[in-house]
DNA sequence: TATGGTTGTCTATATCAATAGACATTTTGA
DNA sequence: TCAAAATGTCTATTGATATAGACAACCATA
C-alpha cells in the first residue's frame, strides 16, 4: 500500500529512459484502475487533470488513454469523460497444493486450460537435474495457456517423464486439467515442492498468447511437482501477466 | 529454461511500442549476462554481430551497451570488445522463517540493513486490517535498505504497533537487524504468515535507493509477521531489484 | 437553452530514436 | 609488421515522441 497505490499522481514520470512517457502513464493508470482507485466514479479523471497531475502535456495523456482504449480497458466518450470498461487482477495462492483452476476458482466464473502444443524431447542437463533423472531421458513437453473467463492469464511449458506420462498430452487435451490427467495416469495426488519467482519484460510470445501490450511485465514461476512418494512428476515454467495477477504465499 | 534463456537473439525486438529499441536490447543483454550465456568468453558478442542478431543498426546496439556500461555491468575496450564487469542474482527463500540476512547469508560475504528513516503515524484502514488493530492506532514506520556486499538489494517500509515497539527505531539502528530488535523488545521469535508478490516498473525512489537504471523492474512483496501467539507484530512492503534476485518458495 | 466541462481535431515546433555510411583508433594475432 | 577485427566518432536523414495553442463537437445540467 502507501508505497505503490492510491497516490498514482504522487510519483513523477521519468524522462529520457527509453520508455515513452505515454507508455509509463498508461501503465500507471492501468494499475490504478486495477487497484480500484476510480471505482467511485467508474471513470478516469479528465485529461486536463491527469496532464496536470503527471506534469505532461494533455496530448501525451491522450496517447496513454488511446493505448488503454486499444486494450479495451477504457472507452472515451466525447463530452462525458473516459469510462472504465474492464479491470482485473487475480490472486494466485502458492502452497503445497498449488493448482491453477482451484486456486482462483472463487474469483472468476470459469477457468480453462488450452493445449497449445505437445512434443517429445530429450532431457537437458538442467531439466534432468530438476526432475532427478538422467540427461537424455525422454520427456513429454506440453505448452499450455491458462484462461479465466476467456481471458488469457498464464502461459506455461510443462515437462513430464515420458515413461510414466507418455499419454498425458491426449488425456490433457480431453480433460483440460493437469490434476485430472495425473489422476487418470495413476497419480491420485501431487504436491508442489518448490517455486521460484522472477520477473522480466514480456517477449513476443507473451504478447501474442497473453494479449499483452508491448513493454509489459511478466512474472515467471519455475515449479517442481512430485507425487506422494517424492518422485518428481512435473517441472513447469509459467509466465503470468504481472498486471493481472498477484501471488500469495500462505505458510 | 528453454523458454527464456539462450536464444537471446532468437526473438525480434518490438517496434513502436513506446519502449525504445535500445532499452529493450539492453534489458535482454542484461538478462543473458545474468543467465551466464557469455560466461565462456566473459565478453558480450561484437556490436556488429548483435546488430545482425537483433535486426537493428549498430548504433542502436551501441546505445544499449552504453546504458549497460552506465550501470557498471559492462565495459567497452576499443579494439578488444565489451567486457562483462559484474553479474549477480541472489536467491531469496520465502518461508515461515523468512529473514533477510539469514536467507541469503550463504550467498554473499556480508549483509547489512540500513535505517533510512523512522517516523510515527496513525494506522490507515488498510494497515489496520492487515495488523488486526483499530484504524488510527499509532504505528512506528521504518524505511530500511537491505544491502548485500555493499550493493543495495531491497528497500522496505515496515510498520510496527507503537505500543509494543515504540523504541524499535533506536534498537534497530544499533543492531541493524529486525530479528535482534524484536528479541530485545520481548519477541524471541516470529513467523511469516503471508507474503504477496507483485511486479511493476521502478519508480524514482527505487532508482535512487536501489541504484537502478530507468525502466527497470521491481518485485514487490507485502508480508505480515506475527509473534508465536499469532499476534501481528510487523507489516512490511519491500521492493527488490528484479534482475538481482529470485524468490524461492519451499513447501 | 445557455453554460461549463469534457473529448476530438488540427497546425506547428523541438527533441529523441533509429538508420545509414564513412572513417579513425586500438588491439590481437598470423 | 601487417591485416583483421573490434570499438570510437562524425555527418546526415527519417520517423516517433512531446509540447504548445487554438478551436470544434458533444454532453450534462442548472
Coordinates of C-alpha atoms (C1' of nucleotides) in Angstrom, one line a residue:
Chain A
X1 CA 0.0 0.0 0.0
X2 CA 1.1 3.5 0.6
X3 CA 4.2 3.0 -1.4
X4 CA 2.5 1.8 -4.6
X5 CA -1.1 2.5 -4.5
X6 CA -3.5 5.4 -4.3
X7 CA -1.0 8.1 -5.0
X8 CA -0.8 7.4 -8.7
X9 CA 0.0 11.0 -9.4
X10 CA 2.4 11.4 -6.5
X11 CA 5.3 10.0 -8.4
X12 CA 6.7 11.8 -11.3
X13 CA 7.2 10.2 -14.6
X14 CA 10.8 9.5 -15.8
X15 CA 12.1 11.2 -18.9
X16 CA 14.8 10.0 -21.3
X17 CA 14.8 6.5 -20.0
X18 CA 14.0 4.8 -23.3
X19 CA 10.4 4.3 -22.2
X20 CA 8.0 6.8 -23.7
X21 CA 6.0 8.9 -21.3
X22 CA 2.7 7.8 -22.7
X23 CA 3.6 4.2 -22.0
X24 CA 4.7 4.9 -18.4
X25 CA 1.4 6.8 -17.8
X26 CA -0.7 4.1 -19.5
X27 CA 0.9 1.5 -17.2
X28 CA 0.3 3.6 -14.1
X29 CA -3.4 4.4 -15.0
X30 CA -4.0 0.7 -15.7
X31 CA -2.6 -0.2 -12.3
X32 CA -4.7 2.4 -10.6
X33 CA -7.8 1.1 -12.4
X34 CA -7.0 -2.4 -11.2
X35 CA -6.5 -1.2 -7.7
X36 CA -9.9 0.4 -7.7
X37 CA -8.8 4.0 -7.3
X38 CA -11.6 5.2 -9.6
X39 CA -14.4 2.8 -8.5
X40 CA -16.5 5.6 -7.1
X41 CA -17.0 7.3 -10.4
X42 CA -16.3 4.5 -12.8
X43 CA -14.3 6.9 -14.8
X44 CA -10.7 8.1 -15.3
X45 CA -10.1 11.7 -14.2
X46 CA -10.4 14.3 -17.1
X47 CA -7.4 14.5 -19.4
X48 CA -6.6 18.1 -18.2
X49 CA -6.5 16.9 -14.6
X50 CA -4.3 13.9 -15.5
X51 CA -2.0 16.2 -17.5
X52 CA -1.6 18.4 -14.5
X53 CA -1.0 15.5 -12.1
X54 CA 1.6 13.8 -14.2
X55 CA 3.2 17.1 -15.3
X56 CA 2.9 16.4 -19.0
X57 CA 1.0 17.8 -22.0
X58 CA -2.6 16.8 -22.5
X59 CA -1.7 15.2 -25.8
X60 CA 0.6 12.9 -24.0
X61 CA -2.2 11.8 -21.7
X62 CA -4.4 11.2 -24.8
X63 CA -1.7 8.9 -26.2
X64 CA -1.7 6.9 -23.0
X65 CA -5.5 6.7 -22.9
X66 CA -5.6 5.7 -26.5
X67 CA -3.3 2.8 -25.7
X68 CA -5.6 1.7 -22.9
X69 CA -8.6 2.0 -25.1
X70 CA -6.8 -0.2 -27.6
X71 CA -6.5 -2.8 -24.8
X72 CA -10.2 -2.5 -24.2
X73 CA -9.7 -1.2 -20.7
X74 CA -11.2 2.3 -21.1
X75 CA -13.6 3.9 -23.6
X76 CA -13.6 7.7 -24.2
X77 CA -17.0 9.4 -24.7
X78 CA -16.9 12.9 -26.1
X79 CA -18.4 15.4 -23.7
X80 CA -18.7 13.0 -20.8
X81 CA -15.3 11.5 -20.0
X82 CA -13.3 8.3 -20.2
X83 CA -15.2 5.3 -18.9
X84 CA -13.6 2.2 -17.3
X85 CA -14.6 -0.9 -19.3
X86 CA -12.8 -3.6 -17.6
X87 CA -10.4 -4.3 -14.7
X88 CA -8.9 -7.5 -13.4
X89 CA -6.2 -8.8 -11.1
X90 CA -6.3 -12.3 -9.9
X91 CA -4.7 -13.5 -6.7
X92 CA -2.8 -16.8 -7.1
X93 CA -2.1 -18.8 -3.9
X94 CA 1.1 -20.7 -3.9
X95 CA 1.3 -23.5 -1.5
X96 CA 1.9 -27.2 -1.3
X97 CA -1.2 -27.8 -3.3
X98 CA -1.0 -25.2 -5.9
X99 CA -3.4 -25.8 -8.8
X100 CA -4.4 -23.4 -11.4
X101 CA -8.1 -23.8 -11.5
X102 CA -8.7 -24.5 -7.9
X103 CA -6.6 -21.6 -6.8
X104 CA -8.5 -18.9 -8.5
X105 CA -11.8 -20.7 -8.9
X106 CA -13.6 -18.5 -6.4
X107 CA -12.5 -15.3 -8.2
X108 CA -13.8 -16.0 -11.7
X109 CA -16.8 -17.7 -13.3
X110 CA -14.9 -20.1 -15.5
X111 CA -11.3 -21.3 -15.8
X112 CA -9.9 -23.3 -18.7
X113 CA -6.6 -24.5 -19.9
X114 CA -5.8 -24.9 -23.5
X115 CA -3.2 -27.1 -25.0
X116 CA -1.1 -25.2 -27.5
X117 CA 1.4 -27.8 -28.4
X118 CA 2.7 -31.2 -27.3
X119 CA 6.1 -32.6 -28.2
X120 CA 8.6 -35.1 -27.0
X121 CA 12.2 -34.3 -26.3
X122 CA 15.3 -35.4 -24.5
X123 CA 16.0 -34.0 -21.1
X124 CA 18.6 -31.3 -21.0
X125 CA 21.1 -31.2 -18.2
X126 CA 19.1 -28.6 -16.4
X127 CA 15.8 -30.4 -16.7
X128 CA 17.4 -33.7 -15.7
X129 CA 18.7 -32.1 -12.5
X130 CA 15.3 -30.7 -11.6
X131 CA 13.4 -33.9 -12.3
X132 CA 16.1 -36.1 -10.8
X133 CA 16.6 -38.2 -13.9
X134 CA 19.4 -38.8 -16.3
X135 CA 20.3 -36.4 -19.1
X136 CA 18.7 -37.5 -22.3
X137 CA 15.7 -39.2 -20.7
X138 CA 12.6 -38.8 -22.9
X139 CA 10.3 -36.1 -21.7
X140 CA 6.8 -35.1 -22.8
X141 CA 6.6 -31.3 -23.2
X142 CA 3.2 -29.5 -23.1
X143 CA 2.7 -25.9 -23.9
X144 CA -0.5 -24.7 -22.3
X145 CA -2.4 -21.5 -21.9
X146 CA -4.4 -20.8 -18.7
X147 CA -7.6 -18.8 -19.1
X148 CA -10.0 -17.2 -16.7
X149 CA -13.3 -16.1 -18.0
X150 CA -12.0 -16.4 -21.5
X151 CA -9.1 -14.1 -20.9
X152 CA -5.5 -15.5 -21.0
X153 CA -3.7 -15.3 -17.7
X154 CA -0.7 -17.5 -18.0
X155 CA 1.3 -19.5 -20.5
X156 CA 3.3 -22.5 -19.3
X157 CA 5.8 -25.0 -20.5
X158 CA 5.4 -28.3 -18.7
X159 CA 7.8 -31.3 -18.8
X160 CA 6.8 -34.8 -17.7
X161 CA 8.9 -38.1 -17.7
X162 CA 7.7 -39.9 -20.9
X163 CA 7.9 -43.4 -19.4
X164 CA 5.2 -42.7 -16.9
X165 CA 3.3 -40.0 -18.7
X166 CA 3.7 -40.7 -22.4
X167 CA 0.0 -40.4 -23.0
X168 CA -0.5 -37.2 -20.9
X169 CA -1.0 -35.0 -24.0
X170 CA -4.1 -36.8 -25.1
X171 CA -5.5 -37.1 -21.7
X172 CA -4.9 -33.5 -21.0
X173 CA -6.5 -32.5 -24.3
X174 CA -9.8 -34.1 -23.3
X175 CA -9.8 -33.2 -19.6
X176 CA -8.2 -29.7 -19.8
X177 CA -6.7 -30.2 -16.4
X178 CA -3.3 -31.4 -15.2
X179 CA -4.8 -32.7 -12.0
X180 CA -7.3 -34.9 -13.8
X181 CA -4.7 -36.1 -16.3
X182 CA -2.5 -37.2 -13.5
X183 CA -5.4 -39.0 -11.8
X184 CA -6.1 -41.0 -15.0
X185 CA -2.5 -41.9 -15.3
X186 CA -2.2 -43.3 -11.8
X187 CA -1.2 -40.3 -9.8
X188 CA -4.0 -39.6 -7.4
X189 CA -2.3 -36.6 -5.8
X190 CA 0.8 -34.5 -6.2
X191 CA 2.5 -31.7 -4.2
X192 CA 4.4 -28.5 -5.1
X193 CA 7.9 -28.9 -3.8
X194 CA 9.5 -25.6 -4.7
X195 CA 8.5 -22.5 -6.7
X196 CA 10.9 -19.9 -8.0
X197 CA 9.7 -16.5 -9.0
X198 CA 11.4 -13.9 -11.2
X199 CA 10.2 -11.1 -13.3
X200 CA 11.2 -9.8 -16.8
X201 CA 9.8 -7.9 -19.7
X202 CA 7.3 -9.6 -22.0
X203 CA 8.7 -11.3 -25.1
X204 CA 7.0 -11.7 -28.4
X205 CA 5.3 -15.0 -27.4
X206 CA 3.9 -13.3 -24.2
X207 CA 2.5 -10.5 -26.3
X208 CA 0.7 -12.9 -28.6
X209 CA -0.5 -15.6 -26.2
X210 CA -1.3 -13.3 -23.2
X211 CA -2.7 -10.5 -25.4
X212 CA -0.3 -8.0 -23.7
X213 CA 0.6 -4.6 -24.7
X214 CA 4.3 -4.2 -25.5
X215 CA 6.7 -3.3 -22.7
X216 CA 4.5 -5.2 -20.2
X217 CA 6.0 -7.1 -17.3
X218 CA 5.6 -10.9 -16.8
X219 CA 6.1 -12.8 -13.6
X220 CA 7.8 -16.1 -14.2
X221 CA 7.4 -19.1 -11.9
X222 CA 9.5 -22.2 -12.2
X223 CA 8.0 -25.1 -10.2
X224 CA 8.5 -28.7 -9.4
X225 CA 5.7 -31.1 -8.5
X226 CA 6.2 -34.6 -7.1
X227 CA 3.9 -37.5 -6.4
X228 CA 3.3 -38.6 -2.8
X229 CA 6.4 -40.7 -2.9
X230 CA 8.5 -37.6 -3.5
X231 CA 9.2 -38.7 -7.1
X232 CA 9.3 -35.7 -9.5
X233 CA 6.4 -35.9 -11.9
X234 CA 6.3 -32.4 -13.5
X235 CA 8.6 -29.4 -14.0
X236 CA 7.0 -26.3 -15.3
X237 CA 7.9 -22.7 -16.3
X238 CA 4.9 -20.4 -16.3
X239 CA 4.6 -16.8 -17.4
X240 CA 1.9 -14.5 -15.9
X241 CA 0.9 -11.0 -17.0
X242 CA 2.1 -9.1 -14.0
X243 CA -0.7 -6.6 -14.0
X244 CA -3.3 -9.3 -14.0
X245 CA -2.1 -11.4 -11.1
X246 CA -0.6 -11.3 -7.6
X247 CA 1.0 -14.3 -5.9
X248 CA 0.1 -15.2 -2.3
X249 CA 2.2 -17.4 -0.2
X250 CA 0.5 -18.8 2.9
X251 CA 2.6 -20.5 5.5
Chain B
X1 CA 14.8 -22.6 -19.1
X2 CA 14.4 -23.1 -22.8
X3 CA 11.6 -20.5 -22.8
X4 CA 13.7 -17.7 -21.5
X5 CA 17.3 -18.5 -21.9
X6 CA 20.0 -19.0 -24.5
X7 CA 18.1 -17.8 -27.5
X8 CA 18.5 -14.1 -26.7
X9 CA 18.8 -13.3 -30.3
X10 CA 16.1 -15.6 -31.4
X11 CA 13.3 -13.2 -30.7
X12 CA 13.0 -10.0 -32.6
X13 CA 12.6 -6.7 -30.9
X14 CA 9.3 -4.8 -30.9
X15 CA 8.9 -1.5 -32.7
X16 CA 6.6 1.4 -32.0
X17 CA 5.6 0.2 -28.5
X18 CA 6.6 3.2 -26.5
X19 CA 9.7 1.3 -25.4
X20 CA 12.9 2.3 -27.2
X21 CA 14.7 -0.4 -29.0
X22 CA 18.0 0.3 -27.2
X23 CA 16.2 -0.2 -23.9
X24 CA 14.6 -3.5 -24.9
X25 CA 18.0 -4.7 -26.2
X26 CA 19.8 -3.5 -23.0
X27 CA 17.3 -5.4 -20.9
X28 CA 17.7 -8.6 -23.0
X29 CA 21.5 -8.4 -22.9
X30 CA 21.5 -7.9 -19.1
X31 CA 19.3 -10.9 -18.7
X32 CA 21.6 -13.0 -20.9
X33 CA 24.6 -11.9 -18.9
X34 CA 22.9 -12.8 -15.6
X35 CA 21.9 -16.1 -17.1
X36 CA 25.6 -16.9 -17.9
X37 CA 25.2 -17.0 -21.7
X38 CA 28.6 -15.3 -22.2
X39 CA 30.5 -17.0 -19.4
X40 CA 32.8 -18.8 -21.7
X41 CA 34.3 -15.6 -23.1
X42 CA 33.5 -13.2 -20.4
X43 CA 32.5 -10.8 -23.2
X44 CA 29.4 -9.6 -25.0
X45 CA 29.4 -10.5 -28.7
X46 CA 30.7 -7.8 -31.0
X47 CA 28.4 -4.9 -31.9
X48 CA 28.1 -5.9 -35.5
X49 CA 27.1 -9.4 -34.5
X50 CA 24.5 -8.1 -32.1
X51 CA 23.2 -5.7 -34.6
X52 CA 22.7 -8.6 -37.1
X53 CA 21.1 -10.8 -34.5
X54 CA 18.6 -8.2 -33.2
X55 CA 18.0 -6.9 -36.7
X56 CA 18.8 -3.3 -35.8
X57 CA 21.5 -0.7 -36.7
X58 CA 24.9 -1.0 -34.9
X59 CA 24.3 2.5 -33.4
X60 CA 21.2 1.2 -31.7
X61 CA 23.3 -1.6 -30.2
X62 CA 25.8 0.9 -29.0
X63 CA 23.1 2.9 -27.2
X64 CA 22.1 -0.3 -25.4
X65 CA 25.6 -1.1 -24.4
X66 CA 26.2 2.4 -23.3
X67 CA 23.3 2.1 -20.9
X68 CA 24.7 -1.2 -19.5
X69 CA 28.1 0.5 -19.1
X70 CA 26.4 3.3 -17.2
X71 CA 25.1 0.6 -14.8
X72 CA 28.5 -0.8 -14.4
X73 CA 27.6 -4.1 -15.9
X74 CA 29.9 -4.0 -19.0
X75 CA 32.9 -2.0 -20.0
X76 CA 33.9 -1.5 -23.6
X77 CA 37.5 -1.6 -24.6
X78 CA 38.5 -0.3 -28.0
X79 CA 39.9 -3.0 -30.3
X80 CA 39.2 -5.8 -27.9
X81 CA 35.5 -6.0 -27.2
X82 CA 32.9 -5.3 -24.5
X83 CA 33.8 -7.0 -21.2
X84 CA 31.4 -8.2 -18.6
X85 CA 32.1 -6.4 -15.3
X86 CA 29.5 -7.8 -12.9
X87 CA 26.6 -10.2 -12.7
X88 CA 24.6 -11.4 -9.8
X89 CA 21.2 -12.7 -8.9
X90 CA 20.5 -13.6 -5.3
X91 CA 18.1 -16.3 -4.4
X92 CA 15.6 -15.3 -1.7
X93 CA 13.9 -18.1 0.2
X94 CA 10.4 -17.3 1.3
X95 CA 9.1 -19.5 4.1
X96 CA 7.7 -19.4 7.6
X97 CA 11.0 -18.1 8.8
X98 CA 11.9 -15.6 6.2
X99 CA 14.6 -13.2 7.3
X100 CA 16.7 -11.0 5.1
X101 CA 20.2 -11.7 6.4
X102 CA 19.8 -15.4 7.2
X103 CA 18.1 -16.1 3.8
X104 CA 20.9 -15.1 1.6
X105 CA 23.7 -15.3 4.1
X106 CA 25.4 -18.2 2.4
X107 CA 25.4 -16.4 -1.0
X108 CA 27.2 -13.3 -0.1
X109 CA 30.1 -12.3 2.2
X110 CA 28.3 -9.6 4.1
X111 CA 24.7 -8.4 4.5
X112 CA 23.6 -5.2 6.1
X113 CA 20.5 -3.3 6.7
X114 CA 20.4 0.5 6.9
X115 CA 17.8 2.6 8.5
X116 CA 16.8 5.4 6.1
X117 CA 14.0 7.0 8.1
X118 CA 11.9 6.4 11.2
X119 CA 8.5 8.1 11.8
X120 CA 5.3 7.6 13.7
X121 CA 1.9 7.6 12.1
X122 CA -1.7 6.6 12.5
X123 CA -2.8 3.3 11.0
X124 CA -4.7 3.7 7.8
X125 CA -7.7 1.5 7.2
X126 CA -5.6 -0.9 5.1
X127 CA -2.8 -1.2 7.6
X128 CA -5.3 -1.6 10.4
X129 CA -6.9 -4.5 8.6
X130 CA -3.6 -6.2 8.0
X131 CA -2.2 -5.8 11.5
X132 CA -5.7 -6.5 13.1
X133 CA -5.8 -3.3 15.0
X134 CA -8.1 -0.3 15.0
X135 CA -7.8 2.4 12.4
X136 CA -5.8 5.3 13.8
X137 CA -3.7 3.2 16.2
X138 CA -0.2 4.6 16.5
X139 CA 2.4 2.8 14.3
X140 CA 6.1 3.1 14.1
X141 CA 7.2 3.2 10.5
X142 CA 10.8 2.3 9.4
X143 CA 12.2 2.8 6.0
X144 CA 15.1 0.4 5.5
X145 CA 17.6 -0.5 2.8
X146 CA 18.9 -4.1 2.6
X147 CA 22.4 -4.5 1.3
X148 CA 24.5 -7.5 0.2
X149 CA 28.2 -7.0 -0.2
X150 CA 27.6 -3.2 -0.1
X151 CA 25.2 -3.3 -3.1
X152 CA 21.6 -2.4 -2.4
X153 CA 19.2 -5.2 -2.9
X154 CA 15.9 -4.1 -1.4
X155 CA 14.1 -1.2 0.1
X156 CA 11.4 -1.8 2.6
X157 CA 8.7 0.1 4.5
X158 CA 7.9 -1.6 7.8
X159 CA 5.1 -0.8 10.2
X160 CA 5.0 -1.9 13.9
X161 CA 2.4 -1.2 16.6
X162 CA 3.8 1.7 18.6
X163 CA 2.5 0.5 21.9
X164 CA 4.7 -2.6 21.9
X165 CA 7.5 -1.4 19.7
X166 CA 7.8 2.3 20.2
X167 CA 11.5 2.0 20.8
X168 CA 12.2 -0.2 17.8
X169 CA 13.8 2.5 15.7
X170 CA 16.6 3.1 18.2
X171 CA 17.2 -0.6 18.8
X172 CA 17.2 -1.3 15.1
X173 CA 19.7 1.5 14.5
X174 CA 22.2 -0.1 16.8
X175 CA 21.6 -3.7 15.9
X176 CA 20.9 -3.4 12.2
X177 CA 18.6 -6.3 12.3
X178 CA 14.8 -6.7 12.8
X179 CA 15.3 -10.1 14.4
X180 CA 17.6 -8.8 17.0
X181 CA 15.5 -5.7 17.6
X182 CA 12.4 -7.9 18.2
X183 CA 14.4 -10.0 20.6
X184 CA 15.4 -7.1 22.7
X185 CA 11.8 -5.9 22.8
X186 CA 10.5 -9.1 24.2
X187 CA 9.7 -11.1 21.0
X188 CA 12.0 -14.0 21.0
X189 CA 10.7 -15.4 17.7
X190 CA 8.3 -14.5 14.9
X191 CA 6.9 -16.2 11.8
X192 CA 5.9 -15.1 8.3
X193 CA 2.2 -15.6 7.9
X194 CA 1.6 -14.5 4.3
X195 CA 3.6 -13.0 1.5
X196 CA 2.1 -11.3 -1.5
X197 CA 4.2 -10.8 -4.6
X198 CA 3.6 -8.4 -7.5
X199 CA 5.8 -6.7 -10.0
X200 CA 5.9 -3.2 -11.5
X201 CA 8.3 -0.7 -13.0
X202 CA 10.8 1.1 -10.8
X203 CA 9.8 4.5 -9.5
X204 CA 12.0 7.4 -8.7
X205 CA 12.7 6.2 -5.2
X206 CA 13.7 2.8 -6.5
X207 CA 16.1 4.3 -9.0
X208 CA 17.8 6.3 -6.2
X209 CA 17.9 3.8 -3.4
X210 CA 18.5 0.6 -5.4
X211 CA 20.8 2.3 -7.9
X212 CA 18.7 1.1 -10.8
X213 CA 18.6 2.2 -14.3
X214 CA 15.4 3.7 -15.5
X215 CA 12.8 1.3 -16.9
X216 CA 14.0 -1.5 -14.6
X217 CA 11.6 -3.9 -12.9
X218 CA 11.0 -4.2 -9.2
X219 CA 9.4 -7.2 -7.4
X220 CA 7.2 -6.2 -4.5
X221 CA 6.5 -8.3 -1.5
X222 CA 3.8 -7.4 1.0
X223 CA 4.3 -9.5 4.1
X224 CA 2.8 -10.0 7.6
X225 CA 4.8 -11.3 10.5
X226 CA 3.3 -12.4 13.8
X227 CA 4.7 -13.5 17.1
X228 CA 4.3 -17.0 18.4
X229 CA 0.9 -16.1 19.8
X230 CA -0.3 -15.2 16.3
X231 CA -0.4 -11.5 17.2
X232 CA 0.7 -9.4 14.2
X233 CA 3.9 -7.6 15.0
X234 CA 5.1 -6.3 11.6
X235 CA 3.7 -5.5 8.2
X236 CA 6.2 -4.7 5.5
X237 CA 6.3 -3.7 1.8
X238 CA 9.6 -4.5 0.2
X239 CA 10.8 -3.6 -3.2
X240 CA 13.6 -5.7 -4.8
X241 CA 15.6 -5.1 -8.0
X242 CA 14.1 -7.8 -10.2
X243 CA 17.3 -8.6 -12.0
X244 CA 19.2 -9.1 -8.8
X245 CA 17.0 -11.5 -7.0
X246 CA 14.8 -14.6 -7.4
X247 CA 12.3 -15.8 -4.8
X248 CA 12.2 -19.4 -3.8
X249 CA 9.2 -20.9 -2.0
X250 CA 9.9 -24.2 -0.3
X251 CA 7.0 -26.2 0.9
Chain C
dT1 C1' -31.4 26.9 -23.6
dA2 C1' -27.3 28.6 -22.2
dT3 C1' -23.1 27.4 -19.9
dG4 C1' -19.3 24.9 -18.2
dG5 C1' -16.8 20.8 -18.6
dT6 C1' -15.2 17.3 -21.5
dT7 C1' -13.2 14.8 -25.6
dG8 C1' -11.8 15.4 -30.7
dT9 C1' -9.0 17.5 -34.3
dC10 C1' -5.8 20.5 -36.4
dT11 C1' -1.3 23.0 -37.1
dA12 C1' 3.4 24.0 -35.7
dT13 C1' 7.8 23.2 -33.4
dA14 C1' 11.6 20.9 -30.9
dT15 C1' 13.8 16.8 -29.3
dC16 C1' 14.6 11.9 -29.1
dA17 C1' 15.1 7.4 -31.5
dA18 C1' 16.8 4.8 -35.3
dT19 C1' 19.0 4.2 -39.7
dA20 C1' 22.9 4.8 -42.9
dG21 C1' 27.5 5.4 -44.3
dA22 C1' 32.3 6.7 -43.8
dC23 C1' 36.4 6.6 -41.5
dA24 C1' 39.6 6.7 -37.3
dT25 C1' 41.6 4.3 -33.4
dT26 C1' 43.1 0.4 -30.9
dT27 C1' 44.0 -4.5 -30.0
dT28 C1' 45.1 -9.1 -31.4
dG29 C1' 47.3 -12.5 -33.8
dA30 C1' 49.2 -14.5 -38.1
Chain D
dT1 C1' 54.9 -5.7 -39.2
dC2 C1' 50.7 -6.1 -41.4
dA3 C1' 45.9 -7.3 -41.7
dA4 C1' 41.8 -8.5 -39.5
dA5 C1' 38.6 -7.4 -36.0
dA6 C1' 36.8 -4.6 -32.8
dT7 C1' 35.2 -0.1 -30.7
dG8 C1' 35.0 5.2 -31.3
dT9 C1' 33.4 9.3 -33.7
dC10 C1' 31.4 12.1 -37.1
dT11 C1' 27.6 13.7 -40.5
dA12 C1' 23.1 13.3 -42.4
dT13 C1' 18.2 11.8 -42.8
dT14 C1' 13.8 10.0 -41.3
dG15 C1' 10.1 8.9 -38.2
dA16 C1' 8.4 8.8 -33.4
dT17 C1' 7.8 11.4 -29.1
dA18 C1' 6.4 15.5 -26.6
dT19 C1' 5.0 20.2 -26.2
dA20 C1' 2.0 24.2 -27.3
dG21 C1' -2.0 26.6 -28.7
dA22 C1' -6.5 27.1 -30.8
dC23 C1' -10.9 25.6 -31.7
dA24 C1' -14.7 22.3 -32.8
dA25 C1' -18.1 18.9 -31.1
dC26 C1' -20.6 16.8 -27.6
dC27 C1' -22.8 16.0 -23.0
dA28 C1' -25.0 17.1 -18.6
dT29 C1' -27.5 20.2 -16.0
dA30 C1' -28.7 24.5 -13.8

